[in-house]
PDB file of C-alpha atoms in Angstrom:
ATOM      1  CA  MET A1108       0.082   0.045  -0.015  1.00  0.00           C
ATOM      2  CA  ARG A1109       1.324   3.504  -0.956  1.00  0.00           C
ATOM      3  CA  MET A1110       1.814   6.008   1.885  1.00  0.00           C
ATOM      4  CA  SER A1111      -0.406   9.099   1.795  1.00  0.00           C
ATOM      5  CA  PRO A1112       1.256  12.121   0.427  1.00  0.00           C
ATOM      6  CA  PRO A1113       1.780  15.167   2.907  1.00  0.00           C
ATOM      7  CA  ALA A1114      -0.972  17.596   3.156  1.00  0.00           C
ATOM      8  CA  LEU A1115      -1.285  20.223   0.557  1.00  0.00           C
ATOM      9  CA  PRO A1116      -0.021  23.274   2.567  1.00  0.00           C
ATOM     10  CA  ARG A1117       3.130  21.230   3.364  1.00  0.00           C
ATOM     11  CA  ARG A1118       3.459  20.291  -0.360  1.00  0.00           C
ATOM     12  CA  ALA A1119       2.962  23.931  -1.423  1.00  0.00           C
ATOM     13  CA  ALA A1120       5.646  25.122   1.154  1.00  0.00           C
ATOM     14  CA  ALA A1121       8.010  22.428  -0.331  1.00  0.00           C
ATOM     15  CA  GLU A1122       7.339  23.892  -3.768  1.00  0.00           C
ATOM     16  CA  PHE A1123       8.030  27.547  -2.458  1.00  0.00           C
ATOM     17  CA  VAL A1124      11.206  26.461  -0.706  1.00  0.00           C
ATOM     18  CA  GLY A1125      12.353  24.509  -3.489  1.00  0.00           C
ATOM     19  CA  THR A1126      11.639  26.987  -6.389  1.00  0.00           C
ATOM     20  CA  ALA A1127      13.095  29.843  -4.210  1.00  0.00           C
ATOM     21  CA  ALA A1128      16.293  27.696  -3.689  1.00  0.00           C
ATOM     22  CA  LEU A1129      16.557  26.853  -7.447  1.00  0.00           C
ATOM     23  CA  VAL A1130      16.221  30.477  -8.590  1.00  0.00           C
ATOM     24  CA  ALA A1131      18.618  31.668  -5.948  1.00  0.00           C
ATOM     25  CA  VAL A1132      21.213  29.152  -7.325  1.00  0.00           C
ATOM     26  CA  VAL A1133      20.713  30.172 -10.862  1.00  0.00           C
ATOM     27  CA  VAL A1134      20.814  34.010 -10.289  1.00  0.00           C
ATOM     28  CA  GLY A1135      23.401  33.736  -7.477  1.00  0.00           C
ATOM     29  CA  SER A1136      25.762  31.683  -9.724  1.00  0.00           C
ATOM     30  CA  GLY A1137      25.159  33.985 -12.530  1.00  0.00           C
ATOM     31  CA  ILE A1138      26.001  37.027 -10.338  1.00  0.00           C
ATOM     32  CA  ARG A1139      29.307  35.155  -9.105  1.00  0.00           C
ATOM     33  CA  ALA A1140      30.358  34.233 -12.552  1.00  0.00           C
ATOM     34  CA  ASP A1141      29.933  37.821 -13.609  1.00  0.00           C
ATOM     35  CA  SER A1142      32.269  39.011 -11.039  1.00  0.00           C
ATOM     36  CA  LEU A1143      34.849  36.347 -11.724  1.00  0.00           C
ATOM     37  CA  SER A1144      35.363  36.424 -15.393  1.00  0.00           C
ATOM     38  CA  GLN A1145      34.633  38.473 -18.490  1.00  0.00           C
ATOM     39  CA  ASP A1146      34.941  35.361 -20.561  1.00  0.00           C
ATOM     40  CA  ILE A1147      31.268  34.361 -21.451  1.00  0.00           C
ATOM     41  CA  GLY A1148      32.087  30.706 -22.013  1.00  0.00           C
ATOM     42  CA  VAL A1149      33.554  30.621 -18.494  1.00  0.00           C
ATOM     43  CA  ARG A1150      30.482  32.305 -17.016  1.00  0.00           C
ATOM     44  CA  LEU A1151      28.175  30.007 -18.973  1.00  0.00           C
ATOM     45  CA  LEU A1152      30.164  26.833 -17.828  1.00  0.00           C
ATOM     46  CA  ALA A1153      30.119  28.114 -14.048  1.00  0.00           C
ATOM     47  CA  ASN A1154      26.302  28.917 -14.243  1.00  0.00           C
ATOM     48  CA  ALA A1155      25.406  25.596 -15.881  1.00  0.00           C
ATOM     49  CA  ALA A1156      27.349  23.538 -13.686  1.00  0.00           C
ATOM     50  CA  ALA A1157      25.877  25.258 -10.403  1.00  0.00           C
ATOM     51  CA  SER A1158      22.436  25.142 -11.784  1.00  0.00           C
ATOM     52  CA  ALA A1159      22.538  21.509 -12.807  1.00  0.00           C
ATOM     53  CA  LEU A1160      24.004  20.347  -9.354  1.00  0.00           C
ATOM     54  CA  GLY A1161      21.623  22.484  -7.379  1.00  0.00           C
ATOM     55  CA  LEU A1162      18.583  21.309  -9.411  1.00  0.00           C
ATOM     56  CA  GLY A1163      19.595  17.624  -8.841  1.00  0.00           C
ATOM     57  CA  LEU A1164      19.988  18.200  -5.271  1.00  0.00           C
ATOM     58  CA  LEU A1165      16.672  19.942  -4.696  1.00  0.00           C
ATOM     59  CA  ILE A1166      14.740  17.297  -6.852  1.00  0.00           C
ATOM     60  CA  ALA A1167      16.166  14.465  -4.490  1.00  0.00           C
ATOM     61  CA  LEU A1168      15.266  16.573  -1.292  1.00  0.00           C
ATOM     62  CA  ILE A1169      12.043  17.933  -2.311  1.00  0.00           C
ATOM     63  CA  GLY A1170      10.675  15.017  -4.581  1.00  0.00           C
ATOM     64  CA  PRO A1171       9.407  12.919  -1.478  1.00  0.00           C
ATOM     65  CA  LEU A1172       7.348  15.865  -0.226  1.00  0.00           C
ATOM     66  CA  SER A1173       5.678  17.522  -3.401  1.00  0.00           C
ATOM     67  CA  GLY A1174       7.111  15.708  -6.369  1.00  0.00           C
ATOM     68  CA  ALA A1175       9.513  18.565  -6.735  1.00  0.00           C
ATOM     69  CA  HIS A1176       8.002  20.073  -9.687  1.00  0.00           C
ATOM     70  CA  LEU A1177       9.552  23.641  -9.075  1.00  0.00           C
ATOM     71  CA  ASN A1178       8.187  24.563 -12.490  1.00  0.00           C
ATOM     72  CA  PRO A1179       4.641  25.358 -13.504  1.00  0.00           C
ATOM     73  CA  VAL A1180       5.066  23.482 -17.018  1.00  0.00           C
ATOM     74  CA  VAL A1181       5.994  20.260 -14.889  1.00  0.00           C
ATOM     75  CA  THR A1182       3.037  20.631 -12.609  1.00  0.00           C
ATOM     76  CA  LEU A1183       0.601  21.335 -15.563  1.00  0.00           C
ATOM     77  CA  SER A1184       1.888  18.303 -17.847  1.00  0.00           C
ATOM     78  CA  GLU A1185       1.884  15.946 -14.703  1.00  0.00           C
ATOM     79  CA  TRP A1186      -1.707  16.923 -13.631  1.00  0.00           C
ATOM     80  CA  TRP A1187      -2.788  16.456 -17.442  1.00  0.00           C
ATOM     81  CA  SER A1188      -1.130  13.030 -17.771  1.00  0.00           C
ATOM     82  CA  ARG A1189      -2.478  11.880 -14.570  1.00  0.00           C
ATOM     83  CA  ARG A1190      -5.848  13.776 -14.342  1.00  0.00           C
ATOM     84  CA  HIS A1191      -7.696  10.551 -13.570  1.00  0.00           C
ATOM     85  CA  GLU A1192      -6.430  10.864 -10.004  1.00  0.00           C
ATOM     86  CA  GLY A1193      -8.585  14.021  -9.454  1.00  0.00           C
ATOM     87  CA  LYS A1194      -6.040  16.417  -8.042  1.00  0.00           C
ATOM     88  CA  GLY A1195      -6.855  19.451 -10.094  1.00  0.00           C
ATOM     89  CA  ARG A1196      -7.040  21.574  -6.882  1.00  0.00           C
ATOM     90  CA  ASP A1197      -3.111  21.106  -6.426  1.00  0.00           C
ATOM     91  CA  VAL A1198      -2.427  22.882  -9.622  1.00  0.00           C
ATOM     92  CA  PRO A1199      -3.218  26.594  -8.697  1.00  0.00           C
ATOM     93  CA  VAL A1200      -1.566  26.208  -5.252  1.00  0.00           C
ATOM     94  CA  TYR A1201       1.337  24.668  -6.589  1.00  0.00           C
ATOM     95  CA  ILE A1202       1.946  27.328  -9.371  1.00  0.00           C
ATOM     96  CA  ALA A1203       1.299  30.166  -7.010  1.00  0.00           C
ATOM     97  CA  ALA A1204       3.944  28.672  -4.541  1.00  0.00           C
ATOM     98  CA  GLN A1205       6.313  28.205  -7.383  1.00  0.00           C
ATOM     99  CA  LEU A1206       5.706  31.906  -8.680  1.00  0.00           C
ATOM    100  CA  ALA A1207       6.338  33.430  -5.161  1.00  0.00           C
ATOM    101  CA  GLY A1208       9.300  31.094  -4.479  1.00  0.00           C
ATOM    102  CA  ALA A1209      10.899  32.223  -7.724  1.00  0.00           C
ATOM    103  CA  VAL A1210      10.481  35.927  -6.898  1.00  0.00           C
ATOM    104  CA  ALA A1211      11.815  35.367  -3.445  1.00  0.00           C
ATOM    105  CA  GLY A1212      14.790  33.537  -4.555  1.00  0.00           C
ATOM    106  CA  ALA A1213      15.790  36.081  -7.064  1.00  0.00           C
ATOM    107  CA  LEU A1214      15.576  38.872  -4.347  1.00  0.00           C
ATOM    108  CA  LEU A1215      17.632  36.764  -1.917  1.00  0.00           C
ATOM    109  CA  ALA A1216      20.308  36.122  -4.544  1.00  0.00           C
ATOM    110  CA  GLU A1217      20.549  39.997  -5.142  1.00  0.00           C
ATOM    111  CA  ALA A1218      20.648  40.642  -1.563  1.00  0.00           C
ATOM    112  CA  MET A1219      23.412  38.089  -0.815  1.00  0.00           C
ATOM    113  CA  PHE A1220      25.713  39.780  -3.161  1.00  0.00           C
ATOM    114  CA  GLY A1221      25.056  43.301  -1.830  1.00  0.00           C
ATOM    115  CA  ARG A1222      22.888  44.356  -4.750  1.00  0.00           C
ATOM    116  CA  ALA A1223      19.525  46.228  -4.405  1.00  0.00           C
ATOM    117  CA  PRO A1224      16.851  43.817  -4.676  1.00  0.00           C
ATOM    118  CA  GLY A1225      14.028  44.151  -7.172  1.00  0.00           C
ATOM    119  CA  SER A1226      15.995  45.908 -10.073  1.00  0.00           C
ATOM    120  CA  TRP A1227      14.478  44.745 -13.255  1.00  0.00           C
ATOM    121  CA  SER A1228      16.792  43.051 -15.806  1.00  0.00           C
ATOM    122  CA  THR A1229      17.650  44.972 -18.966  1.00  0.00           C
ATOM    123  CA  GLY A1230      18.638  42.099 -20.954  1.00  0.00           C
ATOM    124  CA  PRO A1231      16.007  41.478 -23.790  1.00  0.00           C
ATOM    125  CA  ARG A1232      15.635  37.980 -24.951  1.00  0.00           C
ATOM    126  CA  ALA A1233      12.559  37.975 -27.419  1.00  0.00           C
ATOM    127  CA  ASP A1234      14.332  37.285 -30.688  1.00  0.00           C
ATOM    128  CA  PRO A1235      12.451  34.492 -32.623  1.00  0.00           C
ATOM    129  CA  HIS A1236      15.507  32.106 -32.638  1.00  0.00           C
ATOM    130  CA  LEU A1237      15.658  32.329 -28.668  1.00  0.00           C
ATOM    131  CA  LEU A1238      11.839  31.448 -28.469  1.00  0.00           C
ATOM    132  CA  LEU A1239      12.402  28.572 -30.689  1.00  0.00           C
ATOM    133  CA  GLY A1240      15.313  27.377 -28.434  1.00  0.00           C
ATOM    134  CA  GLU A1241      13.140  27.884 -25.390  1.00  0.00           C
ATOM    135  CA  ALA A1242      10.429  25.897 -26.866  1.00  0.00           C
ATOM    136  CA  VAL A1243      12.909  22.948 -27.665  1.00  0.00           C
ATOM    137  CA  ALA A1244      14.535  23.105 -24.095  1.00  0.00           C
ATOM    138  CA  THR A1245      11.045  22.853 -22.303  1.00  0.00           C
ATOM    139  CA  ALA A1246       9.807  20.128 -24.683  1.00  0.00           C
ATOM    140  CA  GLY A1247      12.946  18.241 -23.811  1.00  0.00           C
ATOM    141  CA  LEU A1248      12.479  18.645 -19.997  1.00  0.00           C
ATOM    142  CA  VAL A1249       8.763  17.626 -20.011  1.00  0.00           C
ATOM    143  CA  LEU A1250       9.796  14.578 -22.242  1.00  0.00           C
ATOM    144  CA  VAL A1251      12.409  13.463 -19.687  1.00  0.00           C
ATOM    145  CA  VAL A1252      10.077  14.008 -16.943  1.00  0.00           C
ATOM    146  CA  GLN A1253       7.245  12.086 -18.624  1.00  0.00           C
ATOM    147  CA  GLY A1254       9.337   9.440 -20.051  1.00  0.00           C
ATOM    148  CA  LEU A1255      11.007   8.505 -16.649  1.00  0.00           C
ATOM    149  CA  ARG A1256       7.770   7.992 -15.043  1.00  0.00           C
ATOM    150  CA  ARG A1257       6.243   5.986 -17.963  1.00  0.00           C
ATOM    151  CA  ILE A1258       9.122   3.586 -18.047  1.00  0.00           C
ATOM    152  CA  GLY A1259       8.880   3.095 -14.276  1.00  0.00           C
ATOM    153  CA  ARG A1260      12.143   5.089 -13.527  1.00  0.00           C
ATOM    154  CA  PRO A1261      11.210   8.291 -11.727  1.00  0.00           C
ATOM    155  CA  GLY A1262      13.866   7.625  -9.242  1.00  0.00           C
ATOM    156  CA  LEU A1263      16.424   8.578 -11.740  1.00  0.00           C
ATOM    157  CA  ALA A1264      14.920  12.228 -11.886  1.00  0.00           C
ATOM    158  CA  PRO A1265      17.470  13.974  -9.910  1.00  0.00           C
ATOM    159  CA  VAL A1266      20.217  12.883 -12.012  1.00  0.00           C
ATOM    160  CA  ALA A1267      18.402  12.731 -15.396  1.00  0.00           C
ATOM    161  CA  VAL A1268      16.636  16.182 -15.011  1.00  0.00           C
ATOM    162  CA  ALA A1269      19.800  17.847 -13.853  1.00  0.00           C
ATOM    163  CA  ALA A1270      21.911  16.293 -16.445  1.00  0.00           C
ATOM    164  CA  TYR A1271      19.351  17.456 -19.149  1.00  0.00           C
ATOM    165  CA  ILE A1272      19.211  21.109 -17.897  1.00  0.00           C
ATOM    166  CA  GLY A1273      22.825  21.178 -17.668  1.00  0.00           C
ATOM    167  CA  ALA A1274      23.186  20.129 -21.427  1.00  0.00           C
ATOM    168  CA  ALA A1275      20.239  22.304 -22.576  1.00  0.00           C
ATOM    169  CA  ILE A1276      21.873  25.421 -21.121  1.00  0.00           C
ATOM    170  CA  TRP A1277      24.563  24.757 -23.747  1.00  0.00           C
ATOM    171  CA  PHE A1278      22.651  23.462 -26.588  1.00  0.00           C
ATOM    172  CA  THR A1279      19.944  25.798 -26.862  1.00  0.00           C
ATOM    173  CA  SER A1280      20.085  29.452 -27.990  1.00  0.00           C
ATOM    174  CA  SER A1281      17.769  30.533 -25.078  1.00  0.00           C
ATOM    175  CA  GLY A1282      20.075  29.193 -22.187  1.00  0.00           C
ATOM    176  CA  ALA A1283      17.163  26.829 -21.121  1.00  0.00           C
ATOM    177  CA  PHE A1284      15.092  28.608 -18.916  1.00  0.00           C
ATOM    178  CA  ALA A1285      12.388  26.093 -19.405  1.00  0.00           C
ATOM    179  CA  ASN A1286      10.421  27.318 -16.380  1.00  0.00           C
ATOM    180  CA  PRO A1287       7.702  30.177 -16.132  1.00  0.00           C
ATOM    181  CA  ALA A1288       8.235  30.737 -12.510  1.00  0.00           C
ATOM    182  CA  ALA A1289      12.102  30.937 -12.858  1.00  0.00           C
ATOM    183  CA  THR A1290      11.577  33.223 -15.910  1.00  0.00           C
ATOM    184  CA  LEU A1291       9.441  35.648 -13.785  1.00  0.00           C
ATOM    185  CA  GLY A1292      12.071  35.458 -10.978  1.00  0.00           C
ATOM    186  CA  ARG A1293      14.926  36.149 -13.186  1.00  0.00           C
ATOM    187  CA  SER A1294      13.326  39.292 -14.527  1.00  0.00           C
ATOM    188  CA  LEU A1295      14.120  40.812 -11.208  1.00  0.00           C
ATOM    189  CA  SER A1296      17.976  40.508 -11.799  1.00  0.00           C
ATOM    190  CA  ASP A1297      19.822  42.704 -13.877  1.00  0.00           C
ATOM    191  CA  SER A1298      22.751  40.169 -14.309  1.00  0.00           C
ATOM    192  CA  PHE A1299      24.139  37.511 -16.456  1.00  0.00           C
ATOM    193  CA  THR A1300      20.908  35.206 -15.975  1.00  0.00           C
ATOM    194  CA  GLY A1301      18.427  37.945 -16.298  1.00  0.00           C
ATOM    195  CA  ILE A1302      15.625  38.480 -18.619  1.00  0.00           C
ATOM    196  CA  ALA A1303      13.828  41.771 -19.308  1.00  0.00           C
ATOM    197  CA  PRO A1304      10.382  41.929 -18.189  1.00  0.00           C
ATOM    198  CA  ALA A1305       9.020  42.656 -21.725  1.00  0.00           C
ATOM    199  CA  SER A1306      10.414  39.336 -22.866  1.00  0.00           C
ATOM    200  CA  VAL A1307       8.806  37.525 -20.131  1.00  0.00           C
ATOM    201  CA  PRO A1308       5.365  36.888 -21.891  1.00  0.00           C
ATOM    202  CA  ALA A1309       6.963  35.392 -25.132  1.00  0.00           C
ATOM    203  CA  PHE A1310       9.239  33.264 -22.949  1.00  0.00           C
ATOM    204  CA  ALA A1311       6.360  31.888 -21.185  1.00  0.00           C
ATOM    205  CA  ALA A1312       4.426  31.224 -24.304  1.00  0.00           C
ATOM    206  CA  ALA A1313       7.334  29.333 -25.870  1.00  0.00           C
ATOM    207  CA  GLN A1314       7.509  27.382 -22.657  1.00  0.00           C
ATOM    208  CA  LEU A1315       3.834  26.490 -22.751  1.00  0.00           C
ATOM    209  CA  LEU A1316       4.200  25.478 -26.733  1.00  0.00           C
ATOM    210  CA  GLY A1317       7.122  23.480 -25.680  1.00  0.00           C
ATOM    211  CA  MET A1318       5.317  21.684 -22.882  1.00  0.00           C
ATOM    212  CA  LEU A1319       2.527  20.711 -25.446  1.00  0.00           C
ATOM    213  CA  LEU A1320       5.310  19.593 -27.808  1.00  0.00           C
ATOM    214  CA  GLY A1321       6.888  17.574 -25.097  1.00  0.00           C
ATOM    215  CA  MET A1322       3.726  15.849 -23.914  1.00  0.00           C
ATOM    216  CA  GLY A1323       3.036  15.089 -27.623  1.00  0.00           C
ATOM    217  CA  LEU A1324       6.346  13.404 -27.850  1.00  0.00           C
ATOM    218  CA  ALA A1325       5.857  11.352 -24.746  1.00  0.00           C
ATOM    219  CA  GLY A1326       2.461  10.171 -26.122  1.00  0.00           C
ATOM    220  CA  VAL A1327       4.079   9.033 -29.260  1.00  0.00           C
ATOM    221  CA  LEU A1328       6.899   7.501 -27.774  1.00  0.00           C
ATOM    222  CA  TYR A1329       5.419   5.734 -24.711  1.00  0.00           C
ATOM    223  CA  GLY A1330       1.850   5.716 -25.410  1.00  0.00           C
ATOM    224  CA  THR A1331      -0.848   6.453 -22.883  1.00  0.00           C
ATOM    225  CA  SER A1332      -0.438   3.245 -20.837  1.00  0.00           C
ATOM    226  CA  ARG A1333       0.695   3.521 -17.096  1.00  0.00           C
ATOM    227  CA  ALA A1334       4.076   2.438 -15.931  1.00  0.00           C
ATOM    228  CA  PRO A1335       4.216  -0.711 -14.069  1.00  0.00           C
ATOM    229  CA  GLY A1336       2.695  -0.233 -10.608  1.00  0.00           C
ATOM    230  CA  GLU A1337       1.220   3.246 -11.372  1.00  0.00           C
ATOM    231  CA  PRO A1338      -2.333   2.925  -9.982  1.00  0.00           C
ATOM    232  CA  ASN A1339      -5.503   3.090 -11.875  1.00  0.00           C
ATOM    233  CA  ALA A1340      -8.252   5.708 -10.975  1.00  0.00           C
ATOM    234  CA  GLY A1341      -9.964   3.532  -8.417  1.00  0.00           C
ATOM    235  CA  GLU A1342      -6.496   2.640  -6.839  1.00  0.00           C
ATOM    236  CA  ALA A1343      -5.604   6.360  -6.706  1.00  0.00           C
ATOM    237  CA  ARG A1344      -8.728   7.262  -5.046  1.00  0.00           C
ATOM    238  CA  ARG A1345      -8.107   4.644  -2.332  1.00  0.00           C
ATOM    239  CA  THR A1346      -4.526   5.331  -1.675  1.00  0.00           C
ATOM    240  CA  GLY A1347      -4.274   9.194  -2.584  1.00  0.00           C
TER     241      GLY A1347
END
């Protein structure tokens, strides 16, 4: 018999703390890299390594509490693919916690480095090729998350998701934000990892498109059948 998950307020708190920590890692490592080197390659390498390591650790720690979504596109895609479990009320709570956590994490990172919190980024990122890169990055992330669950290997998420994001920061033109909440938070940092507020809606739209593409690819590759051991609707009602 599966153990019941923590109550929703506790899971929301986990999503808030996890998302805040993730954005603090991304923004803080970007600020640190800015101060240490003028070489864009060195800065990107430092930021990618710190982001991947931090993400993997957070998924391992927060996963048992809330699933460690830390990202609205993960929350939405997971809800849709498991909507038979009837947890739609979790979605707005999770997303609100993620958005609030992302803002808190960005402000914390700025404060830790002695910068005035709340300065908007001046780095525009709305070029079409960047939006294409962001859609690709998000599609890949959703495919990794969905694929691991459908093959019955969700325990690999800390390593697999972190490895994918670390790689996608390099192979996509956008730098693989792949997270609407983190995108909002990063608009509050005028640093290497920032994004101008005017570019946030376009990035979020590209991320949502990428989410749909990733879900479609997961359906094509893995079908709609449940992974071994995943409960059907009746089992979910009895154990959820």
